[in-house]
Coordinates of N, CA and C in Angstrom, one line a residue:
X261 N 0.2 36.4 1.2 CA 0.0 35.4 2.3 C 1.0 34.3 2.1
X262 N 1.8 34.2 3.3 CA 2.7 32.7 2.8 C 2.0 31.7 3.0
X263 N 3.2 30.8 1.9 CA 2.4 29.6 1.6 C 2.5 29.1 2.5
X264 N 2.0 27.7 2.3 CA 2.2 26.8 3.9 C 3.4 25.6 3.1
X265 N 4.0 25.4 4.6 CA 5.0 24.2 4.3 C 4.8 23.0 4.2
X266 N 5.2 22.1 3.5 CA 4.8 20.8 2.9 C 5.5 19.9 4.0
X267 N 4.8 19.1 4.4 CA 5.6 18.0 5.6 C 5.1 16.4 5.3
X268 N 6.2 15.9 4.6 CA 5.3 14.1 4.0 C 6.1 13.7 5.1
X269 N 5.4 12.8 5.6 CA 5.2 12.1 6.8 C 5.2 10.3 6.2
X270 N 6.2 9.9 6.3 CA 6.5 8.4 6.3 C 6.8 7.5 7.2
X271 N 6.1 6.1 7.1 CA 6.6 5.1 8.0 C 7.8 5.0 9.2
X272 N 9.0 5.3 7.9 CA 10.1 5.2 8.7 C 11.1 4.0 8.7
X273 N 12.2 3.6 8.8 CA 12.7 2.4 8.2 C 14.4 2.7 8.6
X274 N 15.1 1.6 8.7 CA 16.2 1.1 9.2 C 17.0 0.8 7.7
X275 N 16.5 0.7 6.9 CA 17.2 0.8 5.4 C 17.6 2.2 5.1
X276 N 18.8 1.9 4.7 CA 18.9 3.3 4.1 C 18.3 3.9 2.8
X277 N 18.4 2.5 1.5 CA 17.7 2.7 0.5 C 15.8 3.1 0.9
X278 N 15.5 3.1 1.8 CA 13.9 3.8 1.6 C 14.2 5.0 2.6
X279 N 15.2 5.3 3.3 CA 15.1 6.8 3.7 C 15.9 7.7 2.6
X280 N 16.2 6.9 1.8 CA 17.2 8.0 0.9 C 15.8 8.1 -0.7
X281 N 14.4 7.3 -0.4 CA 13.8 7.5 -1.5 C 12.6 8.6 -1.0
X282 N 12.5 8.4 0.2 CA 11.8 9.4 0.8 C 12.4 11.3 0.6
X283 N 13.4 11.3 1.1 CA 14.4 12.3 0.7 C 14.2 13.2 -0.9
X284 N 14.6 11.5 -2.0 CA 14.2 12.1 -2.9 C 13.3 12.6 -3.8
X285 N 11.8 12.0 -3.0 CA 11.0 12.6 -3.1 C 10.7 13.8 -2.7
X286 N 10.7 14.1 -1.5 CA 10.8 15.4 -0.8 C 11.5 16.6 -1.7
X287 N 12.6 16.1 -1.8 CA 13.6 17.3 -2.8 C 12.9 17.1 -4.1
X288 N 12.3 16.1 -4.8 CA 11.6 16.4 -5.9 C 10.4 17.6 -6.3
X289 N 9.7 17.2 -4.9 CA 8.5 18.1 -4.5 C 8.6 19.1 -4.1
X290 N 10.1 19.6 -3.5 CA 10.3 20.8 -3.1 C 10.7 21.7 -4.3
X291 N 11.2 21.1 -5.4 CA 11.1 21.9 -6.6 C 9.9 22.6 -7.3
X292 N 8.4 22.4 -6.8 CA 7.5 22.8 -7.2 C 6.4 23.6 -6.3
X293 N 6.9 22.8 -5.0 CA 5.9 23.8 -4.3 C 7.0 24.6 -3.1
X294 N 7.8 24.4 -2.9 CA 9.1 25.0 -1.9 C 9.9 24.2 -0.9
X295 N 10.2 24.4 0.3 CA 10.9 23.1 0.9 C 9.7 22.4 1.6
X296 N 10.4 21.1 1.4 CA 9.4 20.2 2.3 C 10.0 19.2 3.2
X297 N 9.5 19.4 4.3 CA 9.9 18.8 5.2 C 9.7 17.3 5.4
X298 N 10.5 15.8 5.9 CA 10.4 14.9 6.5 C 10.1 14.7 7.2
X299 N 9.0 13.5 8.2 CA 9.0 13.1 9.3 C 8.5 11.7 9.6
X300 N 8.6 10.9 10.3 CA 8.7 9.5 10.5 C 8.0 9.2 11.0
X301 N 6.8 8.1 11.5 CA 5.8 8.2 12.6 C 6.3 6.9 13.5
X302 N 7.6 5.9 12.8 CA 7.9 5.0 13.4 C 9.4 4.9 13.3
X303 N 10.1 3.7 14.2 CA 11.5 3.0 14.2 C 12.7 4.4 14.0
X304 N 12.2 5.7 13.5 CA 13.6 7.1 13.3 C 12.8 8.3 13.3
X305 N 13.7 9.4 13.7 CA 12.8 10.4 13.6 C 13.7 11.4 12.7
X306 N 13.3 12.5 12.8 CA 12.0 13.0 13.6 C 10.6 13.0 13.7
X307 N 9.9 12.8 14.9 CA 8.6 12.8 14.4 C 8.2 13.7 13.8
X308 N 6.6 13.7 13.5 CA 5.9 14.9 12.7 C 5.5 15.8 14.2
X309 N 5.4 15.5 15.3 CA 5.1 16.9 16.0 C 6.8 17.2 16.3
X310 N 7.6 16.8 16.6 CA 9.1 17.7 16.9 C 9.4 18.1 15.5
X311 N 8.6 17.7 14.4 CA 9.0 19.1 13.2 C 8.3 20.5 13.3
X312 N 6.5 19.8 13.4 CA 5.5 20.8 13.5 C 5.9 22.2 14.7
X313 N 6.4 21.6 15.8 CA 6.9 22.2 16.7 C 8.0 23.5 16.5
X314 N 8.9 23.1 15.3 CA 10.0 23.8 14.9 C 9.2 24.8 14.2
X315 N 8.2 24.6 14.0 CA 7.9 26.4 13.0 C 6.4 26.6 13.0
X316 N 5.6 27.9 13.1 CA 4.5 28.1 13.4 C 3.5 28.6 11.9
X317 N 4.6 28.1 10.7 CA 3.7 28.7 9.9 C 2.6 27.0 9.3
X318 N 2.0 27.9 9.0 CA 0.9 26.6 8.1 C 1.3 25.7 7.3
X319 N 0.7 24.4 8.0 CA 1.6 23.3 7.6 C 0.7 22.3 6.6
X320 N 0.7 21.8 5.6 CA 0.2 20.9 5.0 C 0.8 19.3 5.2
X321 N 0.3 18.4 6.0 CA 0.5 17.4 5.8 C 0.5 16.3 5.1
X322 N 1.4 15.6 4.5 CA 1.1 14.8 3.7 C 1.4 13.5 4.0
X323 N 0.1 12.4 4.3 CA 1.0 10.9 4.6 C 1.5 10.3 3.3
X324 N 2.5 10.0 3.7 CA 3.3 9.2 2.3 C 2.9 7.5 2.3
X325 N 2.0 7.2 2.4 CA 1.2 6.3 3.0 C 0.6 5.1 1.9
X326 N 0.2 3.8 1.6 CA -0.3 3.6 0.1 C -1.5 2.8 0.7
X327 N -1.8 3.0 1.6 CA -3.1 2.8 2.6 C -3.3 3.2 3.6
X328 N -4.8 3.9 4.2 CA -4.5 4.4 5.4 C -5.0 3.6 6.8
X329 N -4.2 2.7 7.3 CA -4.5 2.4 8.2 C -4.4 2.9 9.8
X330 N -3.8 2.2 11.0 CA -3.9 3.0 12.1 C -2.5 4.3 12.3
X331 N -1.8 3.8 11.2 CA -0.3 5.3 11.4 C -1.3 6.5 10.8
X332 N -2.1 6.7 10.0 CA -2.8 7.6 9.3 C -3.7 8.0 10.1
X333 N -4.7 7.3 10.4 CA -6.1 7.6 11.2 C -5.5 7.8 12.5
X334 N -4.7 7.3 13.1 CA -4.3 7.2 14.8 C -2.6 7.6 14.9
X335 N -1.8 7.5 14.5 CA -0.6 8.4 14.9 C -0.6 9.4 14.2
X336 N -1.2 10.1 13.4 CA -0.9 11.4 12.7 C -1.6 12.1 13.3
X337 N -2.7 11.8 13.6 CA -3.7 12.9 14.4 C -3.1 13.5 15.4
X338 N -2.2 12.1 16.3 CA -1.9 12.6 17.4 C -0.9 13.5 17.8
X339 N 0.3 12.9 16.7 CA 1.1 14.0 16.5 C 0.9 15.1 16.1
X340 N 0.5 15.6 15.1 CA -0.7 16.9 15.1 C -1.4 17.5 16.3
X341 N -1.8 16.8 17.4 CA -2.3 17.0 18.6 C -1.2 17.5 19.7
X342 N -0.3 16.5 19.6 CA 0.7 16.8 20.7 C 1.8 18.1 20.5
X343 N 2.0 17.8 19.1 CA 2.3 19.3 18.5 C 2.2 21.2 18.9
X344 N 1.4 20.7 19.2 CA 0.4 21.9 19.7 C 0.1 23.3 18.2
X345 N 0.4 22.9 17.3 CA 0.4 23.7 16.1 C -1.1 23.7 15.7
X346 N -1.3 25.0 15.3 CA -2.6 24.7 15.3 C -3.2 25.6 14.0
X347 N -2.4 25.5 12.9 CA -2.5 25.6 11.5 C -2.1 24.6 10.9
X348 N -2.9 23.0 10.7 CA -2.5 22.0 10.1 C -3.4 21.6 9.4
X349 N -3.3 21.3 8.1 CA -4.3 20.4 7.2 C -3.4 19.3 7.0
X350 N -4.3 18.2 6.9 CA -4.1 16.6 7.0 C -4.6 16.3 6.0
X351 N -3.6 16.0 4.6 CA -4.2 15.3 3.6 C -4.7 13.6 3.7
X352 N -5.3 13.4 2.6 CA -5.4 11.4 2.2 C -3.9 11.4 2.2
X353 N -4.0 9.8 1.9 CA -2.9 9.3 2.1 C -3.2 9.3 0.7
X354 N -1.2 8.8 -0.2 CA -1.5 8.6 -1.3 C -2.2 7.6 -2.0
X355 N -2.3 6.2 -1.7 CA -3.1 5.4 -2.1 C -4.4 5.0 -1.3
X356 N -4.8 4.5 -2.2 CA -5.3 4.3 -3.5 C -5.5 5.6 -4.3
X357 N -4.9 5.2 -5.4 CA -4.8 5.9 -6.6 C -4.8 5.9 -7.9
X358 N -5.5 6.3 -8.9 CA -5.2 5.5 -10.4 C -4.0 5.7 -10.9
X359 N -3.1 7.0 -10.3 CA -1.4 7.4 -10.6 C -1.3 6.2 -10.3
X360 N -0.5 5.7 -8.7 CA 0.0 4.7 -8.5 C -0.7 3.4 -9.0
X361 N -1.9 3.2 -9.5 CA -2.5 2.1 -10.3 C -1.4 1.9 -11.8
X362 N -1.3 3.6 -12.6 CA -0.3 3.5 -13.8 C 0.7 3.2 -13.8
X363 N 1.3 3.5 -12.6 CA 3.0 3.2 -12.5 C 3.4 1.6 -11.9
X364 N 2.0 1.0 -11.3 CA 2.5 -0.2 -10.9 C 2.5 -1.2 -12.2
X365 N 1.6 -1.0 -13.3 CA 1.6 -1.2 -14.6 C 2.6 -1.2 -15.4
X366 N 3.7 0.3 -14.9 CA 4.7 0.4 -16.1 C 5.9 -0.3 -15.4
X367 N 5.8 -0.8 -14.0 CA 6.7 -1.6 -12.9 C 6.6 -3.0 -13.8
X368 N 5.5 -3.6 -14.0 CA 5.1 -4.8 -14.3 C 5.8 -5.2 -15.5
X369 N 5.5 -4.1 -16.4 CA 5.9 -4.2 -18.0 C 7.5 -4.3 -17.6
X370 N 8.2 -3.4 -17.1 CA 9.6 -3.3 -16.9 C 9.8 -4.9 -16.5
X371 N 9.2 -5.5 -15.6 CA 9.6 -6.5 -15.1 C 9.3 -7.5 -16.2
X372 N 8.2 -7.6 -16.6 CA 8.7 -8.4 -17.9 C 7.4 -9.1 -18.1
X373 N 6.0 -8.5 -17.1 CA 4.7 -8.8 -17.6 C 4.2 -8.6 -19.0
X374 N 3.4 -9.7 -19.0 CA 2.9 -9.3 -20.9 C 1.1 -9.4 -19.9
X375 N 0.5 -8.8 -21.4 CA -1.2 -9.5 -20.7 C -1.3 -11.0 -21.3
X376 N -2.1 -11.2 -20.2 CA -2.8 -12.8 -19.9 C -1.9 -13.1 -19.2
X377 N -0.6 -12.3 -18.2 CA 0.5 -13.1 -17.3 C -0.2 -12.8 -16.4
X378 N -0.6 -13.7 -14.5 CA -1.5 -13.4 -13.9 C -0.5 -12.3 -12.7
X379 N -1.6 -11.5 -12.3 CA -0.7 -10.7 -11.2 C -1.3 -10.8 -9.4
X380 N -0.4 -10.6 -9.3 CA -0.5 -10.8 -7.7 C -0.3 -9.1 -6.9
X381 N -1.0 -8.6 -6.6 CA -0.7 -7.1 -5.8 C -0.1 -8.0 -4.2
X382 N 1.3 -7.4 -4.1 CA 1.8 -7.6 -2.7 C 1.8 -6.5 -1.9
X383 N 1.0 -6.8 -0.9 CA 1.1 -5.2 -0.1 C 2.0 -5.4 0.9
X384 N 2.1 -4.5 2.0 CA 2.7 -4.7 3.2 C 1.7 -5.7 4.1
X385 N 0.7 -4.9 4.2 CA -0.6 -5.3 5.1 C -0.4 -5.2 6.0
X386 N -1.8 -5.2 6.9 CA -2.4 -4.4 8.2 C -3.3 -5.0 8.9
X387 N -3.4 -4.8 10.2 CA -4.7 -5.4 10.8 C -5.6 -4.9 11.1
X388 N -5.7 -3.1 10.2 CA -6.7 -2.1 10.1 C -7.6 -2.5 9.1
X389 N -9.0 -2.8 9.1 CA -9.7 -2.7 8.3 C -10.2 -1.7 6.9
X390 N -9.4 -0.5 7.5 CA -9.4 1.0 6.8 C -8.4 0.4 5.5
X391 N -7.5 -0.2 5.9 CA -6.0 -0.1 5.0 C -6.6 -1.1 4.1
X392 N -7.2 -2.2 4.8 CA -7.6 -3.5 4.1 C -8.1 -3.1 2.9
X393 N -9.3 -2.1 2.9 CA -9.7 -1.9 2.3 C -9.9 -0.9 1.3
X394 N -8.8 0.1 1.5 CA -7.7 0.6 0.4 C -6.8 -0.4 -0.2
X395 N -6.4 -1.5 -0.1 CA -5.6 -2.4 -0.6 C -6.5 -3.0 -2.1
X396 N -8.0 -3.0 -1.4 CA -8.9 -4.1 -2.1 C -8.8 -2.9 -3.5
X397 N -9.4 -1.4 -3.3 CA -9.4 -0.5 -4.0 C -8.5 -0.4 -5.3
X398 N -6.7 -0.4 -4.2 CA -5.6 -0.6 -5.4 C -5.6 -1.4 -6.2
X399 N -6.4 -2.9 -5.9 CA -6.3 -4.0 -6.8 C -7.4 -3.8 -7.9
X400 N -8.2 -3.1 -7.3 CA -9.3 -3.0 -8.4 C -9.3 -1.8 -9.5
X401 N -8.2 -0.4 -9.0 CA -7.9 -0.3 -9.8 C -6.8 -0.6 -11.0
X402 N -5.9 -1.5 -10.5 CA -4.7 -2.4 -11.5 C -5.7 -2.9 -12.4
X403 N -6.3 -4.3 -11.4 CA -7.2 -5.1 -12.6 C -7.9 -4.7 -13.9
X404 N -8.5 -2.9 -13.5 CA -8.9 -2.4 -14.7 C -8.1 -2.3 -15.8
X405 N -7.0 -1.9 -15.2 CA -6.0 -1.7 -16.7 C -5.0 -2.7 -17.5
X406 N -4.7 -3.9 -16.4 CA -4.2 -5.1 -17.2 C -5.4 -6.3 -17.6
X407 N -6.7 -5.5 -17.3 CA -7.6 -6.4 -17.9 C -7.6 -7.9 -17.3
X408 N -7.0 -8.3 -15.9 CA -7.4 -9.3 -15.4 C -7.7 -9.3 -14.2
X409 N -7.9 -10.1 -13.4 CA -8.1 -10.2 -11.8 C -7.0 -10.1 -11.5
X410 N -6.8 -9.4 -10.7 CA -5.3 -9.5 -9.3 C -5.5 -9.9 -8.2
X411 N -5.1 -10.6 -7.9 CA -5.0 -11.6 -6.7 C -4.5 -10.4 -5.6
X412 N -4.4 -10.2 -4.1 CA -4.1 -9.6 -3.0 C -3.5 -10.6 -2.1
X413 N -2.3 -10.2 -2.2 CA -1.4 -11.1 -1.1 C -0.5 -9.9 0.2
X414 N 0.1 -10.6 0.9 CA 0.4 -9.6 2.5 C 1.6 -10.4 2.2
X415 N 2.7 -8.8 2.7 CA 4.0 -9.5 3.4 C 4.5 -10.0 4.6
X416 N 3.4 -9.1 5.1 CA 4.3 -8.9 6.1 C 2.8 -9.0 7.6
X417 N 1.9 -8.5 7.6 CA 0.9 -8.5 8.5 C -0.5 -9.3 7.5
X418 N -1.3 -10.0 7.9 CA -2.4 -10.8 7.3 C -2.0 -11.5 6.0
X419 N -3.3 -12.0 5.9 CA -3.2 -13.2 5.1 C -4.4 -13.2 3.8
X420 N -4.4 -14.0 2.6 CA -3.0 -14.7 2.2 C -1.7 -13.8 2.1
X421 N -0.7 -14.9 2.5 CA 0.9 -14.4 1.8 C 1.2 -14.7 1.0
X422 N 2.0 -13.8 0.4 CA 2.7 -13.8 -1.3 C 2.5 -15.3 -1.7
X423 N 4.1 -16.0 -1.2 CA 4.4 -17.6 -1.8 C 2.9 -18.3 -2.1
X424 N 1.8 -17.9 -1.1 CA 0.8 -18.6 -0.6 C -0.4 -18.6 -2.4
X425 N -0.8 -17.2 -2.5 CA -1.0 -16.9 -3.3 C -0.7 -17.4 -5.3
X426 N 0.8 -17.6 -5.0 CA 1.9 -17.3 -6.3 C 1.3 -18.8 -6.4
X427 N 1.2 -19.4 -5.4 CA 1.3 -21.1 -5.7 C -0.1 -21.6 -5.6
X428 N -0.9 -20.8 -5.8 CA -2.6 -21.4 -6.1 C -3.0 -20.5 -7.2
X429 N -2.6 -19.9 -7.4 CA -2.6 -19.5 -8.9 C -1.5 -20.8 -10.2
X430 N -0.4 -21.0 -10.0 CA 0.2 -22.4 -10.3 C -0.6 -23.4 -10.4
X431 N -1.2 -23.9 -9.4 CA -2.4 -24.8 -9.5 C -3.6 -24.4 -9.8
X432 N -4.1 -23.4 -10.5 CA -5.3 -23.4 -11.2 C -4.7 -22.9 -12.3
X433 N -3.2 -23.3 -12.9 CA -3.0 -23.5 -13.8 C -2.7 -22.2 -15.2
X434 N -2.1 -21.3 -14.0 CA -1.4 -20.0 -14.6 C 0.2 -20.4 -14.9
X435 N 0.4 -19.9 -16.3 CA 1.9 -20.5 -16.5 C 2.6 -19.1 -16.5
X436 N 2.5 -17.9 -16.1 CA 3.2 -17.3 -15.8 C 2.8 -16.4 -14.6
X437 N 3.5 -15.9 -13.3 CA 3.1 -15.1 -12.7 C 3.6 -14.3 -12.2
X438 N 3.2 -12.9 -11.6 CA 4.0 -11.8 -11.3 C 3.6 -10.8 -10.1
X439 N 4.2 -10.2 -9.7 CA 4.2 -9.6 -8.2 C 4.1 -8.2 -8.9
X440 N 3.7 -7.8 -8.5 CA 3.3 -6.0 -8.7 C 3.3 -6.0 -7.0
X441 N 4.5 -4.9 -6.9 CA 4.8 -4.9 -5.3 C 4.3 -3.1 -5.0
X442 N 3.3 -3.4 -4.3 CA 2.9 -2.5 -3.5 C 3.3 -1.7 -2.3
X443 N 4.3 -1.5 -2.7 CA 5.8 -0.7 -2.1 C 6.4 0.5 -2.1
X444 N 6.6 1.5 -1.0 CA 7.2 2.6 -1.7 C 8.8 2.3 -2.4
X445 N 9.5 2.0 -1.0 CA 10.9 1.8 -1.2 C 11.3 0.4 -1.3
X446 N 12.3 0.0 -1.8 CA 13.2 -0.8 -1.5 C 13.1 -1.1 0.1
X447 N 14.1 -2.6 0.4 CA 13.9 -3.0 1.9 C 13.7 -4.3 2.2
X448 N 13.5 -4.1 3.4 CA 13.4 -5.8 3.9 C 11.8 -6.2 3.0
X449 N 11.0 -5.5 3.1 CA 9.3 -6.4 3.1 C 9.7 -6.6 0.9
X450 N 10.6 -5.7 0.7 CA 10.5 -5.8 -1.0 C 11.1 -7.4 -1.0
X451 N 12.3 -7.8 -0.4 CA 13.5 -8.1 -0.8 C 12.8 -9.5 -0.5
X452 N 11.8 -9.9 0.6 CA 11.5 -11.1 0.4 C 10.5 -11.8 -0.9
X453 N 10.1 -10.6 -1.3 CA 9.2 -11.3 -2.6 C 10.4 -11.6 -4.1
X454 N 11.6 -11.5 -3.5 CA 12.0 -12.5 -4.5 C 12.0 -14.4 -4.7
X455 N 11.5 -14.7 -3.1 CA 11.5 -15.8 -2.8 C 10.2 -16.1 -2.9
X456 N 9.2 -15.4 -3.3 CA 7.9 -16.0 -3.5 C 7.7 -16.9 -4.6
X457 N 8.5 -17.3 -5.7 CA 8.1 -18.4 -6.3 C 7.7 -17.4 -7.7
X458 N 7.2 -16.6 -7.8 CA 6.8 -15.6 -9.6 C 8.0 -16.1 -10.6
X459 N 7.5 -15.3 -11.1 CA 8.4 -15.4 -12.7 C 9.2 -14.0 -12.8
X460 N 8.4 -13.2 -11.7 CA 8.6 -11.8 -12.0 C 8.0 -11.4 -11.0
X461 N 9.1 -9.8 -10.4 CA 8.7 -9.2 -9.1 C 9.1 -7.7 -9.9
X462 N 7.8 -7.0 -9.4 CA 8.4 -5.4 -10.2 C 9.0 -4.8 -9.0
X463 N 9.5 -3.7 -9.6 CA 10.4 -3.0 -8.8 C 9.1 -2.0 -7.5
X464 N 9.4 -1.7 -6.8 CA 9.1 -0.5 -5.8 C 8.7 0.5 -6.5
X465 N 7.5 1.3 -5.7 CA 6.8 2.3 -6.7 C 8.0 3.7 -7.3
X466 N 8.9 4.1 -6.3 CA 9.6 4.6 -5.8 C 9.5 6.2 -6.0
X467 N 10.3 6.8 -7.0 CA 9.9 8.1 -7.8 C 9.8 8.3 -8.6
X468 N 8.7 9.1 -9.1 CA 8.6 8.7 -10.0 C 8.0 10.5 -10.9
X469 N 7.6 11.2 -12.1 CA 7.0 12.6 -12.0 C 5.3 12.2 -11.5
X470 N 5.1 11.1 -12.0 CA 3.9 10.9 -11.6 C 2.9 11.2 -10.2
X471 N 4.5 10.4 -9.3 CA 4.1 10.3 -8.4 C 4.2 11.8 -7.5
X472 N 5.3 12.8 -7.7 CA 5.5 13.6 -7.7 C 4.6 14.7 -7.2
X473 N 4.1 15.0 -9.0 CA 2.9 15.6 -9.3 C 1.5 14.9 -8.3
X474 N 1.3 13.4 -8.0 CA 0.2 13.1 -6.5 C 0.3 14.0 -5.8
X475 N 1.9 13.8 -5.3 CA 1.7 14.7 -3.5 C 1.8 16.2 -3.8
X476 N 2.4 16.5 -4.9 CA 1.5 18.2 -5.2 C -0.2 18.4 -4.9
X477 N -0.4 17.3 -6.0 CA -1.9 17.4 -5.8 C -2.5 17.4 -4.4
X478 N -1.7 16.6 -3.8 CA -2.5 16.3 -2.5 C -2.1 17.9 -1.8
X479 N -0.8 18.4 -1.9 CA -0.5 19.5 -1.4 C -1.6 20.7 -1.6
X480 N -1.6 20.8 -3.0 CA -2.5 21.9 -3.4 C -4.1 21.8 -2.4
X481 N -4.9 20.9 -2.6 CA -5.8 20.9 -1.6 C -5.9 21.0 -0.1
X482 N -4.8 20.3 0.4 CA -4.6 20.8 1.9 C -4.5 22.6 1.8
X483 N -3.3 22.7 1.2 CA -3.3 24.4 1.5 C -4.2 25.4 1.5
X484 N -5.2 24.5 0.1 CA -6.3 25.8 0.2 C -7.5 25.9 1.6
X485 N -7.1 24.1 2.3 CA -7.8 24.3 3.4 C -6.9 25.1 4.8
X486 N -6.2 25.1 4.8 CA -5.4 25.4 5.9 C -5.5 27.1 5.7
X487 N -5.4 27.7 4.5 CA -5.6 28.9 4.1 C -7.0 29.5 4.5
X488 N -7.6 28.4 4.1 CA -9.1 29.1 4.5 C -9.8 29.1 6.1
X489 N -8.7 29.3 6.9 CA -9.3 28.5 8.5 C -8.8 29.9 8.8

């Protein structure tokens, strides 16, 4: 039986540094389960139905996603719909995750967290309630493992924002603090939390084996549904 092709499906971006980490994910993951395809649901394409469109074998989708809001729940379906392909399994998105919970950890440490430094989870944010609250998820599972509360800050859509955040934790009297950025790539929404006022901004989740090994994971279960239809 052939396998089905792997298609991670990302935001999309005018940076080149987050379409070239997308890529290298892709080629990472194509070393374990075969080629996998790109597709964008915003700002570049191709979309996910003019890929789905290019070939009729069974397709596993994967959103590359660290919350699922309305690109997940409402443009992936559709494309899938408009597509007209009609061997597709639709994985979760990757986050919330305890992988990405470990790696934002070893982001932290690189940056130059210690414990008892307070952290701040910066997401993109959304004005989907779904995403909201995968965000709440990610922070709860950080918190478990640096053993403190994490604060939830937005860069970019809702509120509180980063600076907002960094500086009421200051005044209840945190003398060090730090951004665990809830990010795939590099970019404009990373590049402003250098101006948030921290002590420390970790890097982009980016690639990582860990993360890797997620979207296999996620692969493997889509396929065995798509196989089984």
């Amino acid at each position: 039986m052939t396998r089905p092709q792997l298609l991670l499906v990302a935001h999309g971006t005018r940076n080149p540094r987050g379409v070239d980490m997308i890529a290298s994910l892709a080629d990472a993951v194509s070393e374990k389960v075969g080629p996998t395809r790109v597709a964008f649901v915003d700002v570049l394409g191709p979309s996910p139905a003019e890929v789905l469109r290019d070939s009729s074998r069974p397709t596993v989708l994967v959103p590359a996603f660290l919350a699922s809001g309305y690109h997940v729940h409402g443009d992936v379906p559709q494309e899938v719909a408009a597509s007209g392909h009609t061997a597709v399994a639709v994985t979760r998105a990757l986050g919330p995750d305890p992988i990405l919970a470990r790696v934002l950890v070893q982001r932290l440490e690189a940056a130059g967290w210690r414990p008892g430094d307070a952290v701040v989870l910066a997401a993109a944010g959304s004005s989907d309630p779904r995403a909201l609250r995968d965000v709440r998820g990610a922070s709860r599972m950080l918190s478990s493992l640096v053993r403190t509360t994490v604060r939830i800050a937005y860069v970019a859509t809702g509120s509180p924002r980063v600076p907002e955040v960094v500086g009421t934790l200051r005044a209840q009297g945190a003398r060090r603090v730090f951004i665990a950025s809830y990010l795939l790539a590099p970019g404009l929404f990373h590049s402003r939390l250098a101006d948030a006022g921290a002590d420390g901004v970790s890097a982009p989740l980016g690639v990582t084996d860990s993360i890797v090994d997620l979207v296999v994971q996620r692969y493997c279960v889509g396929a065995r549904l798509v196989l089984a239809r």
